[in-house]
Amino acid sequence: MSTLQVDSIVASTSGADLNLDGAGSGVVNLATGAELNGTALTSTFNPYVAPGTSGNLLTSNGSAWTSATPAAGGSSIEWISTTNITGSPTSVSFDTLSTDYKHFRLIGYDLLRASSNGRWGLRYKVGGSYVTASYTGATLQIYNSTHASQPWSFVDISSAFADFGFFNSVANEGQFFDATVYSVHNATSYKMMSGESAVKDSSNFYVTRGSGFYLGATGAVTGIQAYFDGAALQNQGSISLYGIKEA
């Protein structure tokens, strides 16, 4: 092995790159104490960190970068998928519920019904098909008409879906909802859900909040369906599914 001892190496052409090619593997070895712009590489720069275990994060320990297990935390919510509304569906289903998540959340945005006086809610898929009976729950609806608020409340027993209230049809005024279903993979308890919506018709505004149970069976839920009773959706808006983790 030959050693070249010089104080400086400069490219022969002004503005050109200076290439250092290592023999054999083609990798240049920079000895301990080498510097980049006056900073020692061995104390500040780590050119490679082994990935470690799947799911690890690149983490600083204050003096170097390491591959570290993420710190345990509280619950977190992650987007899974979005269905854009096309045609005139009366329901939107999500049939893949990963066991990575304990609870699931559906958010409907800028939705519009084909006609007025419809209602919306959720259905569960149990045993291979969506169940159309044995839901129960209670809903409170605040109805505002010409600046006068009037509360409505109602209870559904053995309903065809978990009813979360009124959903209307007003051009250029999309409707919104937010619903959560809990512990869907638990096979020993009845499944609970809750939801709320903001709705407007030609002269009134409705805010609805409700909760419900599916009492037909205690098996695990394998799908969640947003269901719109009385009138189909129109060709606008979207519904997104989110997963909620717990530490």
PDB file of C-alpha atoms in Angstrom:
ATOM      1  CA  MET A   1       0.000   0.000   0.000  1.00  0.00           C
ATOM      2  CA  SER A   2       1.334   3.417  -0.975  1.00  0.00           C
ATOM      3  CA  THR A   3       0.944   6.539   1.117  1.00  0.00           C
ATOM      4  CA  LEU A   4       0.574  10.022  -0.360  1.00  0.00           C
ATOM      5  CA  GLN A   5       1.443  12.768   2.068  1.00  0.00           C
ATOM      6  CA  VAL A   6       0.283  16.220   0.966  1.00  0.00           C
ATOM      7  CA  ASP A   7      -1.286  19.246   2.616  1.00  0.00           C
ATOM      8  CA  SER A   8      -3.900  19.827  -0.079  1.00  0.00           C
ATOM      9  CA  ILE A   9      -5.426  18.146  -3.137  1.00  0.00           C
ATOM     10  CA  VAL A  10      -7.173  20.430  -5.638  1.00  0.00           C
ATOM     11  CA  ALA A  11      -9.057  19.520  -8.830  1.00  0.00           C
ATOM     12  CA  SER A  12      -6.992  20.399 -11.921  1.00  0.00           C
ATOM     13  CA  THR A  13      -9.998  21.999 -13.611  1.00  0.00           C
ATOM     14  CA  SER A  14     -11.560  24.985 -11.873  1.00  0.00           C
ATOM     15  CA  GLY A  15     -15.148  24.261 -10.751  1.00  0.00           C
ATOM     16  CA  ALA A  16     -14.851  20.507 -11.411  1.00  0.00           C
ATOM     17  CA  ASP A  17     -15.586  17.759  -8.861  1.00  0.00           C
ATOM     18  CA  LEU A  18     -12.706  16.110  -7.053  1.00  0.00           C
ATOM     19  CA  ASN A  19     -13.295  12.341  -6.964  1.00  0.00           C
ATOM     20  CA  LEU A  20     -11.593   9.960  -4.530  1.00  0.00           C
ATOM     21  CA  ASP A  21     -12.014   6.324  -5.619  1.00  0.00           C
ATOM     22  CA  GLY A  22     -11.190   3.487  -3.262  1.00  0.00           C
ATOM     23  CA  ALA A  23      -9.585   0.299  -4.553  1.00  0.00           C
ATOM     24  CA  GLY A  24     -11.325  -3.087  -4.422  1.00  0.00           C
ATOM     25  CA  SER A  25     -14.720  -2.258  -2.951  1.00  0.00           C
ATOM     26  CA  GLY A  26     -14.553   1.270  -4.286  1.00  0.00           C
ATOM     27  CA  VAL A  27     -15.126   2.750  -0.843  1.00  0.00           C
ATOM     28  CA  VAL A  28     -12.860   5.523   0.416  1.00  0.00           C
ATOM     29  CA  ASN A  29     -11.690   5.017   3.987  1.00  0.00           C
ATOM     30  CA  LEU A  30     -11.588   8.220   6.048  1.00  0.00           C
ATOM     31  CA  ALA A  31      -9.389   7.686   9.062  1.00  0.00           C
ATOM     32  CA  THR A  32     -10.265   8.748  12.585  1.00  0.00           C
ATOM     33  CA  GLY A  33      -9.894  12.485  12.923  1.00  0.00           C
ATOM     34  CA  ALA A  34     -11.020  13.306   9.369  1.00  0.00           C
ATOM     35  CA  GLU A  35     -13.049  16.492   9.187  1.00  0.00           C
ATOM     36  CA  LEU A  36     -15.807  17.927   7.020  1.00  0.00           C
ATOM     37  CA  ASN A  37     -15.786  21.711   6.902  1.00  0.00           C
ATOM     38  CA  GLY A  38     -13.704  21.658  10.071  1.00  0.00           C
ATOM     39  CA  THR A  39     -16.003  19.289  12.010  1.00  0.00           C
ATOM     40  CA  ALA A  40     -14.770  15.806  12.963  1.00  0.00           C
ATOM     41  CA  LEU A  41     -16.840  13.165  11.181  1.00  0.00           C
ATOM     42  CA  THR A  42     -16.510  10.616  13.963  1.00  0.00           C
ATOM     43  CA  SER A  43     -18.021  12.897  16.630  1.00  0.00           C
ATOM     44  CA  THR A  44     -20.893  14.534  14.735  1.00  0.00           C
ATOM     45  CA  PHE A  45     -21.725  12.537  11.587  1.00  0.00           C
ATOM     46  CA  ASN A  46     -22.818   8.915  11.524  1.00  0.00           C
ATOM     47  CA  PRO A  47     -22.808   7.829   7.875  1.00  0.00           C
ATOM     48  CA  TYR A  48     -24.836   4.682   8.576  1.00  0.00           C
ATOM     49  CA  VAL A  49     -27.184   3.490  11.333  1.00  0.00           C
ATOM     50  CA  ALA A  50     -28.279  -0.169  11.239  1.00  0.00           C
ATOM     51  CA  PRO A  51     -32.105  -0.362  10.859  1.00  0.00           C
ATOM     52  CA  GLY A  52     -32.536  -2.652  13.862  1.00  0.00           C
ATOM     53  CA  THR A  53     -35.994  -4.078  14.627  1.00  0.00           C
ATOM     54  CA  SER A  54     -38.919  -3.470  12.275  1.00  0.00           C
ATOM     55  CA  GLY A  55     -40.842  -0.386  13.399  1.00  0.00           C
ATOM     56  CA  ASN A  56     -37.865   1.329  15.027  1.00  0.00           C
ATOM     57  CA  LEU A  57     -37.315   5.059  14.633  1.00  0.00           C
ATOM     58  CA  LEU A  58     -34.130   7.002  13.893  1.00  0.00           C
ATOM     59  CA  THR A  59     -33.517   8.689  17.245  1.00  0.00           C
ATOM     60  CA  SER A  60     -30.946  11.085  18.637  1.00  0.00           C
ATOM     61  CA  ASN A  61     -29.482  10.231  22.054  1.00  0.00           C
ATOM     62  CA  GLY A  62     -27.833  13.632  22.301  1.00  0.00           C
ATOM     63  CA  SER A  63     -24.510  12.655  20.780  1.00  0.00           C
ATOM     64  CA  ALA A  64     -25.311  10.145  18.018  1.00  0.00           C
ATOM     65  CA  TRP A  65     -28.120   8.710  15.915  1.00  0.00           C
ATOM     66  CA  THR A  66     -29.513   5.300  16.901  1.00  0.00           C
ATOM     67  CA  SER A  67     -32.247   2.890  15.816  1.00  0.00           C
ATOM     68  CA  ALA A  68     -34.622   2.874  18.771  1.00  0.00           C
ATOM     69  CA  THR A  69     -37.991   1.376  19.729  1.00  0.00           C
ATOM     70  CA  PRO A  70     -40.724   4.083  19.702  1.00  0.00           C
ATOM     71  CA  ALA A  71     -41.697   5.269  23.157  1.00  0.00           C
ATOM     72  CA  ALA A  72     -45.044   3.984  24.409  1.00  0.00           C
ATOM     73  CA  GLY A  73     -47.785   6.596  24.309  1.00  0.00           C
ATOM     74  CA  GLY A  74     -51.514   7.105  24.541  1.00  0.00           C
ATOM     75  CA  SER A  75     -54.065   6.554  21.821  1.00  0.00           C
ATOM     76  CA  SER A  76     -53.394   7.724  18.262  1.00  0.00           C
ATOM     77  CA  ILE A  77     -55.607   8.028  15.198  1.00  0.00           C
ATOM     78  CA  GLU A  78     -54.476   7.111  11.688  1.00  0.00           C
ATOM     79  CA  TRP A  79     -56.156   7.585   8.317  1.00  0.00           C
ATOM     80  CA  ILE A  80     -56.932   4.271   6.582  1.00  0.00           C
ATOM     81  CA  SER A  81     -58.983   4.978   3.456  1.00  0.00           C
ATOM     82  CA  THR A  82     -61.437   7.384   1.808  1.00  0.00           C
ATOM     83  CA  THR A  83     -64.451   6.672  -0.397  1.00  0.00           C
ATOM     84  CA  ASN A  84     -65.457   9.490  -2.730  1.00  0.00           C
ATOM     85  CA  ILE A  85     -69.198   9.480  -3.390  1.00  0.00           C
ATOM     86  CA  THR A  86     -70.117   8.671  -6.974  1.00  0.00           C
ATOM     87  CA  GLY A  87     -73.522   7.764  -8.331  1.00  0.00           C
ATOM     88  CA  SER A  88     -76.365   7.530  -5.804  1.00  0.00           C
ATOM     89  CA  PRO A  89     -75.474   5.081  -3.027  1.00  0.00           C
ATOM     90  CA  THR A  90     -77.614   4.525   0.060  1.00  0.00           C
ATOM     91  CA  SER A  91     -74.656   3.131   2.006  1.00  0.00           C
ATOM     92  CA  VAL A  92     -70.868   3.189   2.091  1.00  0.00           C
ATOM     93  CA  SER A  93     -69.088   0.164   3.562  1.00  0.00           C
ATOM     94  CA  PHE A  94     -65.608  -0.434   4.957  1.00  0.00           C
ATOM     95  CA  ASP A  95     -64.920  -4.159   5.092  1.00  0.00           C
ATOM     96  CA  THR A  96     -61.272  -4.250   6.210  1.00  0.00           C
ATOM     97  CA  LEU A  97     -60.842  -3.553   9.930  1.00  0.00           C
ATOM     98  CA  SER A  98     -57.240  -4.258  10.859  1.00  0.00           C
ATOM     99  CA  THR A  99     -56.497  -5.664  14.317  1.00  0.00           C
ATOM    100  CA  ASP A 100     -53.787  -2.990  14.533  1.00  0.00           C
ATOM    101  CA  TYR A 101     -56.610  -0.709  15.733  1.00  0.00           C
ATOM    102  CA  LYS A 102     -58.988  -1.071  18.669  1.00  0.00           C
ATOM    103  CA  HIS A 103     -61.614   1.516  17.660  1.00  0.00           C
ATOM    104  CA  PHE A 104     -62.591   3.050  14.323  1.00  0.00           C
ATOM    105  CA  ARG A 105     -63.858   6.459  13.285  1.00  0.00           C
ATOM    106  CA  LEU A 106     -65.855   7.534  10.200  1.00  0.00           C
ATOM    107  CA  ILE A 107     -65.998  11.129   9.015  1.00  0.00           C
ATOM    108  CA  GLY A 108     -68.410  12.198   6.263  1.00  0.00           C
ATOM    109  CA  TYR A 109     -67.694  15.458   4.498  1.00  0.00           C
ATOM    110  CA  ASP A 110     -69.750  17.620   2.114  1.00  0.00           C
ATOM    111  CA  LEU A 111     -72.481  15.003   1.634  1.00  0.00           C
ATOM    112  CA  LEU A 112     -75.837  15.698  -0.010  1.00  0.00           C
ATOM    113  CA  ARG A 113     -79.049  13.681  -0.152  1.00  0.00           C
ATOM    114  CA  ALA A 114     -81.198  13.255  -3.259  1.00  0.00           C
ATOM    115  CA  SER A 115     -84.241  14.422  -1.290  1.00  0.00           C
ATOM    116  CA  SER A 116     -85.134  15.743   2.148  1.00  0.00           C
ATOM    117  CA  ASN A 117     -86.202  14.078   5.385  1.00  0.00           C
ATOM    118  CA  GLY A 118     -83.763  11.186   5.378  1.00  0.00           C
ATOM    119  CA  ARG A 119     -81.858   9.853   8.383  1.00  0.00           C
ATOM    120  CA  TRP A 120     -78.372   8.416   8.775  1.00  0.00           C
ATOM    121  CA  GLY A 121     -76.619   5.933  11.008  1.00  0.00           C
ATOM    122  CA  LEU A 122     -74.348   2.889  11.170  1.00  0.00           C
ATOM    123  CA  ARG A 123     -74.599  -0.826  10.576  1.00  0.00           C
ATOM    124  CA  TYR A 124     -72.200  -3.608  11.585  1.00  0.00           C
ATOM    125  CA  LYS A 125     -70.999  -6.582   9.602  1.00  0.00           C
ATOM    126  CA  VAL A 126     -71.131  -9.681  11.803  1.00  0.00           C
ATOM    127  CA  GLY A 127     -70.891 -13.284  10.626  1.00  0.00           C
ATOM    128  CA  GLY A 128     -70.241 -12.345   6.993  1.00  0.00           C
ATOM    129  CA  SER A 129     -73.102  -9.902   6.316  1.00  0.00           C
ATOM    130  CA  TYR A 130     -74.389  -6.511   7.443  1.00  0.00           C
ATOM    131  CA  VAL A 131     -77.015  -6.819  10.148  1.00  0.00           C
ATOM    132  CA  THR A 132     -80.361  -5.039   9.594  1.00  0.00           C
ATOM    133  CA  ALA A 133     -82.001  -5.483  13.015  1.00  0.00           C
ATOM    134  CA  SER A 134     -81.393  -5.384  16.784  1.00  0.00           C
ATOM    135  CA  TYR A 135     -79.846  -1.922  17.048  1.00  0.00           C
ATOM    136  CA  THR A 136     -80.848   0.347  19.896  1.00  0.00           C
ATOM    137  CA  GLY A 137     -79.843   3.822  20.981  1.00  0.00           C
ATOM    138  CA  ALA A 138     -80.810   7.370  21.879  1.00  0.00           C
ATOM    139  CA  THR A 139     -80.323  10.641  20.016  1.00  0.00           C
ATOM    140  CA  LEU A 140     -80.620  14.298  20.997  1.00  0.00           C
ATOM    141  CA  GLN A 141     -81.221  16.801  18.215  1.00  0.00           C
ATOM    142  CA  ILE A 142     -81.080  20.597  18.505  1.00  0.00           C
ATOM    143  CA  TYR A 143     -83.325  22.249  15.953  1.00  0.00           C
ATOM    144  CA  ASN A 144     -82.883  25.952  15.193  1.00  0.00           C
ATOM    145  CA  SER A 145     -85.666  27.777  13.359  1.00  0.00           C
ATOM    146  CA  THR A 146     -85.629  31.578  12.920  1.00  0.00           C
ATOM    147  CA  HIS A 147     -83.227  31.904  15.882  1.00  0.00           C
ATOM    148  CA  ALA A 148     -85.335  29.803  18.252  1.00  0.00           C
ATOM    149  CA  SER A 149     -83.728  26.544  19.452  1.00  0.00           C
ATOM    150  CA  GLN A 150     -85.878  23.514  20.150  1.00  0.00           C
ATOM    151  CA  PRO A 151     -84.423  20.207  21.446  1.00  0.00           C
ATOM    152  CA  TRP A 152     -85.777  16.900  20.192  1.00  0.00           C
ATOM    153  CA  SER A 153     -84.912  13.486  21.572  1.00  0.00           C
ATOM    154  CA  PHE A 154     -85.889   9.983  20.540  1.00  0.00           C
ATOM    155  CA  VAL A 155     -85.028   6.366  21.284  1.00  0.00           C
ATOM    156  CA  ASP A 156     -84.845   3.526  18.763  1.00  0.00           C
ATOM    157  CA  ILE A 157     -85.361  -0.086  19.832  1.00  0.00           C
ATOM    158  CA  SER A 158     -84.729  -3.019  17.450  1.00  0.00           C
ATOM    159  CA  SER A 159     -84.023  -0.575  14.653  1.00  0.00           C
ATOM    160  CA  ALA A 160     -82.662  -1.571  11.231  1.00  0.00           C
ATOM    161  CA  PHE A 161     -79.585   0.598  11.912  1.00  0.00           C
ATOM    162  CA  ALA A 162     -78.133   2.723  14.709  1.00  0.00           C
ATOM    163  CA  ASP A 163     -80.002   5.955  14.019  1.00  0.00           C
ATOM    164  CA  PHE A 164     -78.004   9.145  14.530  1.00  0.00           C
ATOM    165  CA  GLY A 165     -80.454  11.658  13.206  1.00  0.00           C
ATOM    166  CA  PHE A 166     -81.708  13.800  10.371  1.00  0.00           C
ATOM    167  CA  PHE A 167     -79.844  14.226   7.063  1.00  0.00           C
ATOM    168  CA  ASN A 168     -81.202  16.704   4.547  1.00  0.00           C
ATOM    169  CA  SER A 169     -80.817  17.919   0.970  1.00  0.00           C
ATOM    170  CA  VAL A 170     -79.890  21.531   0.268  1.00  0.00           C
ATOM    171  CA  ALA A 171     -78.039  22.564  -2.866  1.00  0.00           C
ATOM    172  CA  ASN A 172     -74.556  23.978  -2.208  1.00  0.00           C
ATOM    173  CA  GLU A 173     -74.746  23.148   1.513  1.00  0.00           C
ATOM    174  CA  GLY A 174     -73.000  19.851   2.210  1.00  0.00           C
ATOM    175  CA  GLN A 175     -73.836  17.853   5.319  1.00  0.00           C
ATOM    176  CA  PHE A 176     -71.242  16.466   7.755  1.00  0.00           C
ATOM    177  CA  PHE A 177     -71.010  13.624  10.250  1.00  0.00           C
ATOM    178  CA  ASP A 178     -68.469  12.123  12.659  1.00  0.00           C
ATOM    179  CA  ALA A 179     -68.971   8.658  14.178  1.00  0.00           C
ATOM    180  CA  THR A 180     -66.885   6.307  16.335  1.00  0.00           C
ATOM    181  CA  VAL A 181     -67.300   2.560  16.874  1.00  0.00           C
ATOM    182  CA  TYR A 182     -65.649   0.942  19.870  1.00  0.00           C
ATOM    183  CA  SER A 183     -63.740  -2.302  20.535  1.00  0.00           C
ATOM    184  CA  VAL A 184     -64.851  -3.910  17.265  1.00  0.00           C
ATOM    185  CA  HIS A 185     -62.586  -6.962  17.678  1.00  0.00           C
ATOM    186  CA  ASN A 186     -63.882  -7.843  21.133  1.00  0.00           C
ATOM    187  CA  ALA A 187     -65.924 -11.048  20.801  1.00  0.00           C
ATOM    188  CA  THR A 188     -67.465 -11.061  24.292  1.00  0.00           C
ATOM    189  CA  SER A 189     -69.420  -7.797  24.540  1.00  0.00           C
ATOM    190  CA  TYR A 190     -72.109  -5.859  22.672  1.00  0.00           C
ATOM    191  CA  LYS A 191     -70.715  -3.202  20.369  1.00  0.00           C
ATOM    192  CA  MET A 192     -71.219   0.484  21.161  1.00  0.00           C
ATOM    193  CA  MET A 193     -71.058   3.410  18.755  1.00  0.00           C
ATOM    194  CA  SER A 194     -71.591   7.173  18.891  1.00  0.00           C
ATOM    195  CA  GLY A 195     -72.077   9.858  16.288  1.00  0.00           C
ATOM    196  CA  GLU A 196     -72.889  13.470  15.587  1.00  0.00           C
ATOM    197  CA  SER A 197     -73.862  15.488  12.549  1.00  0.00           C
ATOM    198  CA  ALA A 198     -74.407  19.051  11.356  1.00  0.00           C
ATOM    199  CA  VAL A 199     -77.256  19.509   8.885  1.00  0.00           C
ATOM    200  CA  LYS A 200     -79.061  22.423   7.251  1.00  0.00           C
ATOM    201  CA  ASP A 201     -82.223  22.656   5.196  1.00  0.00           C
ATOM    202  CA  SER A 202     -83.635  25.723   3.425  1.00  0.00           C
ATOM    203  CA  SER A 203     -84.296  27.677   6.641  1.00  0.00           C
ATOM    204  CA  ASN A 204     -83.285  25.525   9.628  1.00  0.00           C
ATOM    205  CA  PHE A 205     -80.129  24.142  11.191  1.00  0.00           C
ATOM    206  CA  TYR A 206     -79.821  20.814  13.033  1.00  0.00           C
ATOM    207  CA  VAL A 207     -77.085  19.501  15.327  1.00  0.00           C
ATOM    208  CA  THR A 208     -77.485  15.876  16.367  1.00  0.00           C
ATOM    209  CA  ARG A 209     -75.627  13.730  18.885  1.00  0.00           C
ATOM    210  CA  GLY A 210     -76.425  10.098  19.635  1.00  0.00           C
ATOM    211  CA  SER A 211     -75.109   6.754  20.823  1.00  0.00           C
ATOM    212  CA  GLY A 212     -76.221   3.198  20.270  1.00  0.00           C
ATOM    213  CA  PHE A 213     -75.570  -0.513  20.599  1.00  0.00           C
ATOM    214  CA  TYR A 214     -75.865  -3.550  18.412  1.00  0.00           C
ATOM    215  CA  LEU A 215     -77.558  -6.128  20.646  1.00  0.00           C
ATOM    216  CA  GLY A 216     -77.936  -9.009  18.202  1.00  0.00           C
ATOM    217  CA  ALA A 217     -74.662 -10.773  19.031  1.00  0.00           C
ATOM    218  CA  THR A 218     -71.364 -10.260  20.832  1.00  0.00           C
ATOM    219  CA  GLY A 219     -69.075 -11.503  18.048  1.00  0.00           C
ATOM    220  CA  ALA A 220     -66.301  -9.463  16.482  1.00  0.00           C
ATOM    221  CA  VAL A 221     -67.296  -6.850  13.904  1.00  0.00           C
ATOM    222  CA  THR A 222     -65.683  -7.294  10.474  1.00  0.00           C
ATOM    223  CA  GLY A 223     -67.168  -4.289   8.660  1.00  0.00           C
ATOM    224  CA  ILE A 224     -68.722  -0.866   9.288  1.00  0.00           C
ATOM    225  CA  GLN A 225     -71.351   0.706   7.044  1.00  0.00           C
ATOM    226  CA  ALA A 226     -72.567   4.301   6.932  1.00  0.00           C
ATOM    227  CA  TYR A 227     -76.238   3.935   6.059  1.00  0.00           C
ATOM    228  CA  PHE A 228     -78.588   6.613   4.686  1.00  0.00           C
ATOM    229  CA  ASP A 229     -82.272   5.846   5.093  1.00  0.00           C
ATOM    230  CA  GLY A 230     -85.053   7.402   3.008  1.00  0.00           C
ATOM    231  CA  ALA A 231     -82.966   8.872   0.160  1.00  0.00           C
ATOM    232  CA  ALA A 232     -79.691   8.135  -1.612  1.00  0.00           C
ATOM    233  CA  LEU A 233     -76.633  10.330  -1.543  1.00  0.00           C
ATOM    234  CA  GLN A 234     -75.854  12.516  -4.507  1.00  0.00           C
ATOM    235  CA  ASN A 235     -72.658  12.600  -6.509  1.00  0.00           C
ATOM    236  CA  GLN A 236     -70.502  14.661  -4.115  1.00  0.00           C
ATOM    237  CA  GLY A 237     -68.542  14.457  -0.879  1.00  0.00           C
ATOM    238  CA  SER A 238     -66.548  11.685   0.740  1.00  0.00           C
ATOM    239  CA  ILE A 239     -66.449   9.356   3.748  1.00  0.00           C
ATOM    240  CA  SER A 240     -63.136   8.467   5.400  1.00  0.00           C
ATOM    241  CA  LEU A 241     -62.212   5.644   7.770  1.00  0.00           C
ATOM    242  CA  TYR A 242     -59.654   6.142  10.572  1.00  0.00           C
ATOM    243  CA  GLY A 243     -58.186   3.623  12.991  1.00  0.00           C
ATOM    244  CA  ILE A 244     -57.597   4.404  16.671  1.00  0.00           C
ATOM    245  CA  LYS A 245     -54.759   2.682  18.554  1.00  0.00           C
ATOM    246  CA  GLU A 246     -54.251   2.379  22.276  1.00  0.00           C
ATOM    247  CA  ALA A 247     -50.935   1.861  24.035  1.00  0.00           C
TER     248      ALA A 247
END
